[in-house]
Tab-separated table of C-alpha atoms in Angstrom:
chain	number	residue	atom	x	y	z
A	1	UNK	CA	-18.311	38.729	-13.378
A	2	UNK	CA	-20.961	35.724	-13.438
A	3	UNK	CA	-19.769	34.107	-15.128
A	4	UNK	CA	-16.473	33.994	-12.435
A	5	UNK	CA	-18.376	33.446	-10.177
A	6	UNK	CA	-21.074	30.704	-10.877
A	7	UNK	CA	-18.030	28.855	-12.667
A	8	UNK	CA	-16.298	26.794	-9.763
A	9	UNK	CA	-19.943	26.216	-8.076
A	10	UNK	CA	-20.526	24.161	-11.855
A	11	UNK	CA	-17.289	22.146	-11.375
A	12	UNK	CA	-17.502	20.707	-8.103
A	13	UNK	CA	-21.022	19.749	-9.792
A	14	UNK	CA	-19.761	17.433	-12.303
A	15	UNK	CA	-16.819	16.483	-10.202
A	16	UNK	CA	-19.434	14.909	-7.573
A	17	UNK	CA	-21.138	12.841	-9.996
A	18	UNK	CA	-17.768	11.299	-11.071
A	19	UNK	CA	-18.622	8.031	-10.971
A	20	UNK	CA	-18.353	5.594	-7.809
A	21	UNK	CA	-16.478	2.881	-10.247
A	22	UNK	CA	-13.476	5.166	-10.807
A	23	UNK	CA	-12.738	5.126	-6.725
A	24	UNK	CA	-12.807	0.743	-7.231
A	25	UNK	CA	-10.819	1.058	-10.302
A	26	UNK	CA	-7.316	3.268	-8.960
A	27	UNK	CA	-7.840	1.324	-6.164
A	28	UNK	CA	-7.548	-2.398	-8.006
A	29	UNK	CA	-4.768	-1.205	-9.644
A	30	UNK	CA	-2.966	-0.517	-6.480
A	31	UNK	CA	-4.011	-3.170	-4.760
A	32	UNK	CA	-2.583	-5.631	-7.816
A	33	UNK	CA	0.854	-3.629	-8.222
A	34	UNK	CA	1.020	-4.287	-4.214
A	35	UNK	CA	-0.225	-8.043	-4.792
A	36	UNK	CA	2.713	-9.488	-6.210
A	37	UNK	CA	5.384	-7.028	-2.997
A	38	UNK	CA	5.631	-10.242	-1.477
A	39	UNK	CA	6.562	-12.859	-4.501
A	40	UNK	CA	8.603	-10.620	-5.413
A	41	UNK	CA	10.066	-9.623	-2.531
A	42	UNK	CA	11.368	-13.629	-1.656
A	43	UNK	CA	12.846	-13.827	-4.993
A	44	UNK	CA	15.535	-10.381	-4.182
A	45	UNK	CA	15.658	-12.738	-0.598
A	46	UNK	CA	17.378	-15.552	-3.007
A	47	UNK	CA	20.751	-13.728	-3.538
A	48	UNK	CA	20.457	-10.273	-1.139
A	49	UNK	CA	20.398	-9.739	2.526
A	50	UNK	CA	16.387	-8.421	3.995
A	51	UNK	CA	17.655	-5.267	5.433
A	52	UNK	CA	19.896	-4.527	1.786
A	53	UNK	CA	16.622	-5.017	0.262
A	54	UNK	CA	14.365	-3.042	2.275
A	55	UNK	CA	17.373	0.062	1.924
A	56	UNK	CA	17.630	-0.687	-1.971
A	57	UNK	CA	13.792	-0.498	-2.000
A	58	UNK	CA	13.560	2.995	-0.356
A	59	UNK	CA	16.842	5.008	-2.021
A	60	UNK	CA	15.809	3.441	-4.826
A	61	UNK	CA	12.225	4.553	-5.524
A	62	UNK	CA	13.387	8.011	-2.991
A	63	UNK	CA	16.133	9.299	-6.298
A	64	UNK	CA	12.784	8.205	-8.987
A	65	UNK	CA	11.004	9.960	-7.056
A	66	UNK	CA	13.562	13.599	-6.296
A	67	UNK	CA	13.833	13.504	-10.079
A	68	UNK	CA	9.764	13.781	-10.610
A	69	UNK	CA	10.198	15.945	-8.719
A	70	UNK	CA	12.843	17.658	-10.161
A	71	UNK	CA	11.622	17.988	-12.907
A	72	UNK	CA	8.006	18.427	-12.510
A	73	UNK	CA	9.203	21.837	-10.182
A	74	UNK	CA	6.485	20.747	-7.904
A	75	UNK	CA	6.748	23.894	-4.162
A	76	UNK	CA	7.995	22.435	-1.232
A	77	UNK	CA	5.236	21.204	1.168
A	78	UNK	CA	5.397	23.472	4.538
A	79	UNK	CA	6.672	22.828	7.345
A	80	UNK	CA	2.940	21.032	8.653
A	81	UNK	CA	2.480	18.956	5.863
A	82	UNK	CA	6.501	17.712	6.021
A	83	UNK	CA	5.968	16.560	9.424
A	84	UNK	CA	2.775	14.663	8.334
A	85	UNK	CA	4.663	12.942	5.427
A	86	UNK	CA	7.762	12.563	7.089
A	87	UNK	CA	5.757	10.080	9.574
A	88	UNK	CA	3.590	8.155	6.340
A	89	UNK	CA	7.303	7.245	5.403
A	90	UNK	CA	8.627	6.204	8.714
A	91	UNK	CA	5.614	3.914	8.090
A	92	UNK	CA	4.959	3.362	5.060
A	93	UNK	CA	8.753	2.699	3.240
A	94	UNK	CA	10.813	2.104	6.220
A	95	UNK	CA	9.297	0.330	8.909
A	96	UNK	CA	6.877	-2.024	6.623
A	97	UNK	CA	10.283	-3.388	3.904
A	98	UNK	CA	12.649	-3.835	6.501
A	99	UNK	CA	10.418	-6.141	9.012
A	100	UNK	CA	8.731	-6.853	6.035
A	101	UNK	CA	11.816	-8.221	4.100
A	102	UNK	CA	12.959	-9.955	7.567
A	103	UNK	CA	9.985	-11.951	7.611
A	104	UNK	CA	10.101	-12.895	3.857
A	105	UNK	CA	13.656	-14.546	4.837
A	106	UNK	CA	12.102	-17.439	7.048
A	107	UNK	CA	8.499	-17.698	5.893
A	108	UNK	CA	7.284	-18.393	2.168
A	109	UNK	CA	5.349	-15.729	0.845
A	110	UNK	CA	2.161	-17.883	0.721
A	111	UNK	CA	2.207	-17.350	5.113
A	112	UNK	CA	3.073	-14.054	4.875
A	113	UNK	CA	-0.379	-13.068	1.824
A	114	UNK	CA	-3.295	-14.503	4.130
A	115	UNK	CA	-1.761	-12.698	8.048
A	116	UNK	CA	-2.117	-9.805	5.405
A	117	UNK	CA	-5.798	-9.613	6.025
A	118	UNK	CA	-4.774	-7.702	8.736
A	119	UNK	CA	-4.135	-4.648	6.264
A	120	UNK	CA	-8.074	-3.885	5.607
A	121	UNK	CA	-9.159	-2.775	9.367
A	122	UNK	CA	-6.038	-1.403	10.114
A	123	UNK	CA	-6.241	0.818	7.217
A	124	UNK	CA	-9.737	1.463	7.747
A	125	UNK	CA	-9.439	1.564	11.622
A	126	UNK	CA	-6.598	4.566	11.220
A	127	UNK	CA	-8.920	6.070	8.152
A	128	UNK	CA	-11.195	6.669	10.753
A	129	UNK	CA	-8.930	8.348	12.858
A	130	UNK	CA	-6.739	10.426	11.073
A	131	UNK	CA	-9.384	11.201	8.317
A	132	UNK	CA	-12.855	12.263	10.494
A	133	UNK	CA	-14.836	9.700	8.202
A	134	UNK	CA	-17.514	8.390	9.000
A	135	UNK	CA	-18.916	4.943	8.539
A	136	UNK	CA	-22.182	3.113	9.274
A	137	UNK	CA	-22.033	-0.210	11.354
A	138	UNK	CA	-23.001	-2.158	7.568
A	139	UNK	CA	-19.225	-1.597	7.296
A	140	UNK	CA	-17.361	-2.241	10.648
A	141	UNK	CA	-19.717	-5.763	10.635
A	142	UNK	CA	-18.178	-6.680	7.026
A	143	UNK	CA	-14.457	-5.401	7.337
A	144	UNK	CA	-14.590	-7.553	10.933
A	145	UNK	CA	-15.981	-10.222	8.642
A	146	UNK	CA	-14.630	-10.640	6.578
A	147	UNK	CA	-10.791	-9.950	8.333
A	148	UNK	CA	-11.994	-12.514	11.245
A	149	UNK	CA	-12.572	-15.383	7.943
A	150	UNK	CA	-9.312	-14.601	6.902
A	151	UNK	CA	-7.532	-15.036	9.673
A	152	UNK	CA	-9.806	-18.089	10.454
A	153	UNK	CA	-8.205	-19.154	7.038
A	154	UNK	CA	-4.422	-18.059	7.731
A	155	UNK	CA	-4.610	-20.967	10.585
A	156	UNK	CA	-6.335	-22.878	8.777
A	157	UNK	CA	-3.203	-23.715	6.249
A	158	UNK	CA	-0.496	-22.945	9.091
A	159	UNK	CA	-2.531	-25.641	11.520
A	160	UNK	CA	-3.473	-23.727	13.881
A	161	UNK	CA	0.106	-23.807	14.959
A	162	UNK	CA	1.857	-21.539	17.348
A	163	UNK	CA	2.644	-17.025	16.848
A	164	UNK	CA	6.470	-17.842	15.520
A	165	UNK	CA	8.762	-14.489	15.743
A	166	UNK	CA	8.253	-13.716	12.058
A	167	UNK	CA	4.114	-13.498	12.364
A	168	UNK	CA	4.943	-11.135	14.928
A	169	UNK	CA	7.194	-9.463	12.228
A	170	UNK	CA	4.973	-9.442	9.754
A	171	UNK	CA	1.363	-8.017	12.148
A	172	UNK	CA	3.948	-5.413	12.692
A	173	UNK	CA	4.267	-4.146	9.339
A	174	UNK	CA	1.413	-4.374	8.704
A	175	UNK	CA	0.024	-2.422	11.243
A	176	UNK	CA	2.679	0.707	10.148
A	177	UNK	CA	2.238	0.108	6.600
A	178	UNK	CA	-0.987	0.601	7.405
A	179	UNK	CA	-0.792	4.108	9.022
A	180	UNK	CA	1.136	5.202	6.229
A	181	UNK	CA	-1.733	4.450	4.189
A	182	UNK	CA	-4.336	6.158	6.049
A	183	UNK	CA	-2.402	9.041	6.928
A	184	UNK	CA	-0.841	9.811	3.108
A	185	UNK	CA	-4.320	9.159	1.404
A	186	UNK	CA	-5.730	12.208	4.535
A	187	UNK	CA	-2.391	14.065	3.090
A	188	UNK	CA	-3.748	13.527	-0.651
A	189	UNK	CA	-6.885	15.395	-0.206
A	190	UNK	CA	-4.637	17.731	0.458
A	191	UNK	CA	-1.623	17.956	-1.606
A	192	UNK	CA	-3.030	15.355	-4.586
A	193	UNK	CA	-1.895	11.475	-4.183
A	194	UNK	CA	0.975	11.435	-6.333
A	195	UNK	CA	3.105	13.987	-5.392
A	196	UNK	CA	2.253	13.086	-1.650
A	197	UNK	CA	4.427	8.977	-2.087
A	198	UNK	CA	7.123	11.393	-4.034
A	199	UNK	CA	7.307	13.555	-0.863
A	200	UNK	CA	6.831	11.227	1.292
A	201	UNK	CA	10.457	9.245	0.135
A	202	UNK	CA	11.820	12.075	-0.269
A	203	UNK	CA	11.312	13.111	3.219
A	204	UNK	CA	13.355	10.242	3.967
A	205	UNK	CA	15.933	9.576	1.364
A	206	UNK	CA	18.960	11.026	2.894
A	207	UNK	CA	18.191	8.347	5.643
A	208	UNK	CA	17.691	5.864	3.726
A	209	UNK	CA	21.408	6.592	0.935
A	210	UNK	CA	23.147	7.101	3.998
A	211	UNK	CA	21.951	3.021	6.003
A	212	UNK	CA	22.148	2.755	2.282
A	213	UNK	CA	25.652	2.777	2.138
A	214	UNK	CA	26.360	2.420	5.479
A	215	UNK	CA	24.650	-1.628	5.491
A	216	UNK	CA	26.127	-2.334	1.980
A	217	UNK	CA	30.041	-1.881	3.337
A	218	UNK	CA	28.988	-3.847	5.891
A	219	UNK	CA	28.171	-7.430	4.316
A	220	UNK	CA	28.652	-6.673	0.697
A	221	UNK	CA	27.462	-8.360	-2.280
A	222	UNK	CA	29.298	-10.315	-5.147
A	223	UNK	CA	27.177	-8.787	-8.549
A	224	UNK	CA	28.408	-11.271	-10.449
A	225	UNK	CA	26.338	-13.980	-9.047
A	226	UNK	CA	23.461	-12.447	-8.340
A	227	UNK	CA	20.696	-13.868	-10.603
A	228	UNK	CA	18.230	-12.528	-13.005
A	229	UNK	CA	15.369	-13.703	-11.576
A	230	UNK	CA	16.548	-11.988	-8.049
A	231	UNK	CA	17.514	-8.348	-9.725
A	232	UNK	CA	13.757	-8.754	-11.109
A	233	UNK	CA	12.103	-9.648	-7.239
A	234	UNK	CA	14.817	-6.271	-6.564
A	235	UNK	CA	13.545	-3.048	-9.656
A	236	UNK	CA	9.903	-4.740	-9.286
A	237	UNK	CA	9.782	-3.907	-4.875
A	238	UNK	CA	11.638	-0.348	-5.960
A	239	UNK	CA	10.045	0.919	-8.668
A	240	UNK	CA	6.680	-1.036	-8.684
A	241	UNK	CA	5.624	-2.005	-4.482
A	242	UNK	CA	6.978	1.586	-3.804
A	243	UNK	CA	6.218	4.031	-5.895
A	244	UNK	CA	4.183	3.696	-8.648
A	245	UNK	CA	1.161	0.865	-7.154
A	246	UNK	CA	1.104	4.068	-4.618
A	247	UNK	CA	-0.273	6.482	-7.722
A	248	UNK	CA	-2.325	3.545	-8.603
A	249	UNK	CA	-3.873	3.229	-4.816
A	250	UNK	CA	-3.686	6.494	-3.170
A	251	UNK	CA	-5.804	7.921	-5.852
A	252	UNK	CA	-8.804	6.093	-4.891
A	253	UNK	CA	-8.421	5.978	-0.948
A	254	UNK	CA	-8.507	9.430	-1.328
A	255	UNK	CA	-11.359	9.268	-4.630
A	256	UNK	CA	-14.219	6.223	-2.649
A	257	UNK	CA	-12.721	7.261	0.765
A	258	UNK	CA	-10.154	5.250	3.167
A	259	UNK	CA	-12.466	3.021	4.581
A	260	UNK	CA	-14.772	2.110	2.228
A	261	UNK	CA	-11.926	1.211	-1.027
A	262	UNK	CA	-9.582	-0.206	1.809
A	263	UNK	CA	-11.694	-3.022	2.270
A	264	UNK	CA	-10.511	-4.256	-2.078
A	265	UNK	CA	-7.241	-4.774	0.284
A	266	UNK	CA	-8.968	-8.198	1.870
A	267	UNK	CA	-7.988	-9.848	-1.833
A	268	UNK	CA	-5.178	-8.516	-1.940
A	269	UNK	CA	-3.657	-11.672	0.588
A	270	UNK	CA	-6.021	-14.163	-2.716
A	271	UNK	CA	-3.951	-12.644	-5.545
A	272	UNK	CA	-1.123	-12.694	-2.974
A	273	UNK	CA	-0.884	-16.145	-2.400
A	274	UNK	CA	-1.857	-17.306	-6.349
A	275	UNK	CA	1.032	-14.580	-7.429
A	276	UNK	CA	3.523	-16.927	-6.015
A	277	UNK	CA	2.082	-19.914	-6.768
A	278	UNK	CA	2.500	-18.753	-10.894
A	279	UNK	CA	6.006	-17.036	-9.629
A	280	UNK	CA	7.951	-18.996	-6.743
A	281	UNK	CA	5.397	-22.247	-7.573
A	282	UNK	CA	4.241	-22.211	-3.890
A	283	UNK	CA	1.571	-24.485	-3.860
A	284	UNK	CA	-1.965	-23.784	-3.911
A	285	UNK	CA	-5.254	-25.827	-2.801
A	286	UNK	CA	-8.390	-25.752	-3.383
A	287	UNK	CA	-9.204	-23.794	0.091
A	288	UNK	CA	-7.993	-20.246	-1.743
A	289	UNK	CA	-11.074	-20.562	-4.321
A	290	UNK	CA	-12.770	-20.901	-2.150
A	291	UNK	CA	-11.528	-17.852	0.377
A	292	UNK	CA	-11.554	-16.110	-3.305
A	293	UNK	CA	-15.222	-16.174	-4.075
A	294	UNK	CA	-16.321	-15.828	0.059
A	295	UNK	CA	-14.127	-12.579	0.853
A	296	UNK	CA	-15.182	-10.991	-2.693
A	297	UNK	CA	-19.107	-11.807	-1.986
A	298	UNK	CA	-17.849	-10.418	1.571
A	299	UNK	CA	-16.058	-7.202	-0.004
A	300	UNK	CA	-19.448	-6.486	-2.949
A	301	UNK	CA	-21.632	-6.624	0.068
A	302	UNK	CA	-19.809	-3.526	2.058
A	303	UNK	CA	-19.177	-2.151	-0.793
A	304	UNK	CA	-22.696	0.399	-0.699
A	305	UNK	CA	-22.412	4.018	-0.870
A	306	UNK	CA	-22.278	5.644	3.162
A	307	UNK	CA	-22.756	8.911	2.103
A	308	UNK	CA	-22.294	12.458	0.475
A	309	UNK	CA	-18.360	12.148	-0.632
A	310	UNK	CA	-18.027	15.172	1.530
A	311	UNK	CA	-13.900	16.310	2.186
A	312	UNK	CA	-13.365	13.705	-1.243
A	313	UNK	CA	-14.747	16.973	-3.605
A	314	UNK	CA	-10.907	18.463	-3.191
A	315	UNK	CA	-8.758	15.693	-3.982
A	316	UNK	CA	-10.952	15.566	-8.049
A	317	UNK	CA	-9.029	19.176	-8.731
A	318	UNK	CA	-5.883	17.673	-7.898
A	319	UNK	CA	-5.663	14.725	-9.422
């Protein structure tokens, strides 16, 4: 009986000593997956309608998630968790892809990438509110500083022009996505990161399928005329951006904390810009390289440990 009562404590001690780099590693892989979303979406938009891209993205990932849950015989979460999963899915599975696709129809992927600087701060704010995380003034200083610098960088590249409708769509998309990120990371502490994205996708799957069928019957697509690159873009945003990338991202956020790990998103605009140059041939100047180095320093400065692992203990046994 003594062995049975002391074993859990030993497990917790081992888990609490888990290296911090694991949180940074998994979050970085997730951010890398997401960083190709903008150029790959632009590729798909060369042949597909923006709304169609968004609906295929959600429905395709939802079907994959449903198959996984069925094969693994995962238990259905209770009603309270399902409602929270649904609210997270509305942000990151429904609103974000639709708003993003509509915006990228009229602006380059590089432009969307630099406006993505709002994601880290928005995710951190939602993380503090929903995850009840405590953060130091140091954290907020570097989070606000990094976001402000990226905003200035964005303005510099756009010539400090007035806000366009596409910019408003992008800002709304990133806020919706940030809420989904934070809410999903909180839920990951209860059911595990991989199950969060799977069940979130499944909660809105009926809507996505019905909307896809209705919209496709209206706009239609000449499949034979779609180039291979557009298919590649559509497959990527469906399989990687909307499904696989979330496994790594949620695991990292839950291991290291939503507010803290979300600061790696500060690097996303610059990785996305480089990938847009590589995939789409969009122009990249020296300011991108300088900005990347500056932002890397800010992320490193803001990653100072904030205290104990606290709420992250539960998740480590689930993931």
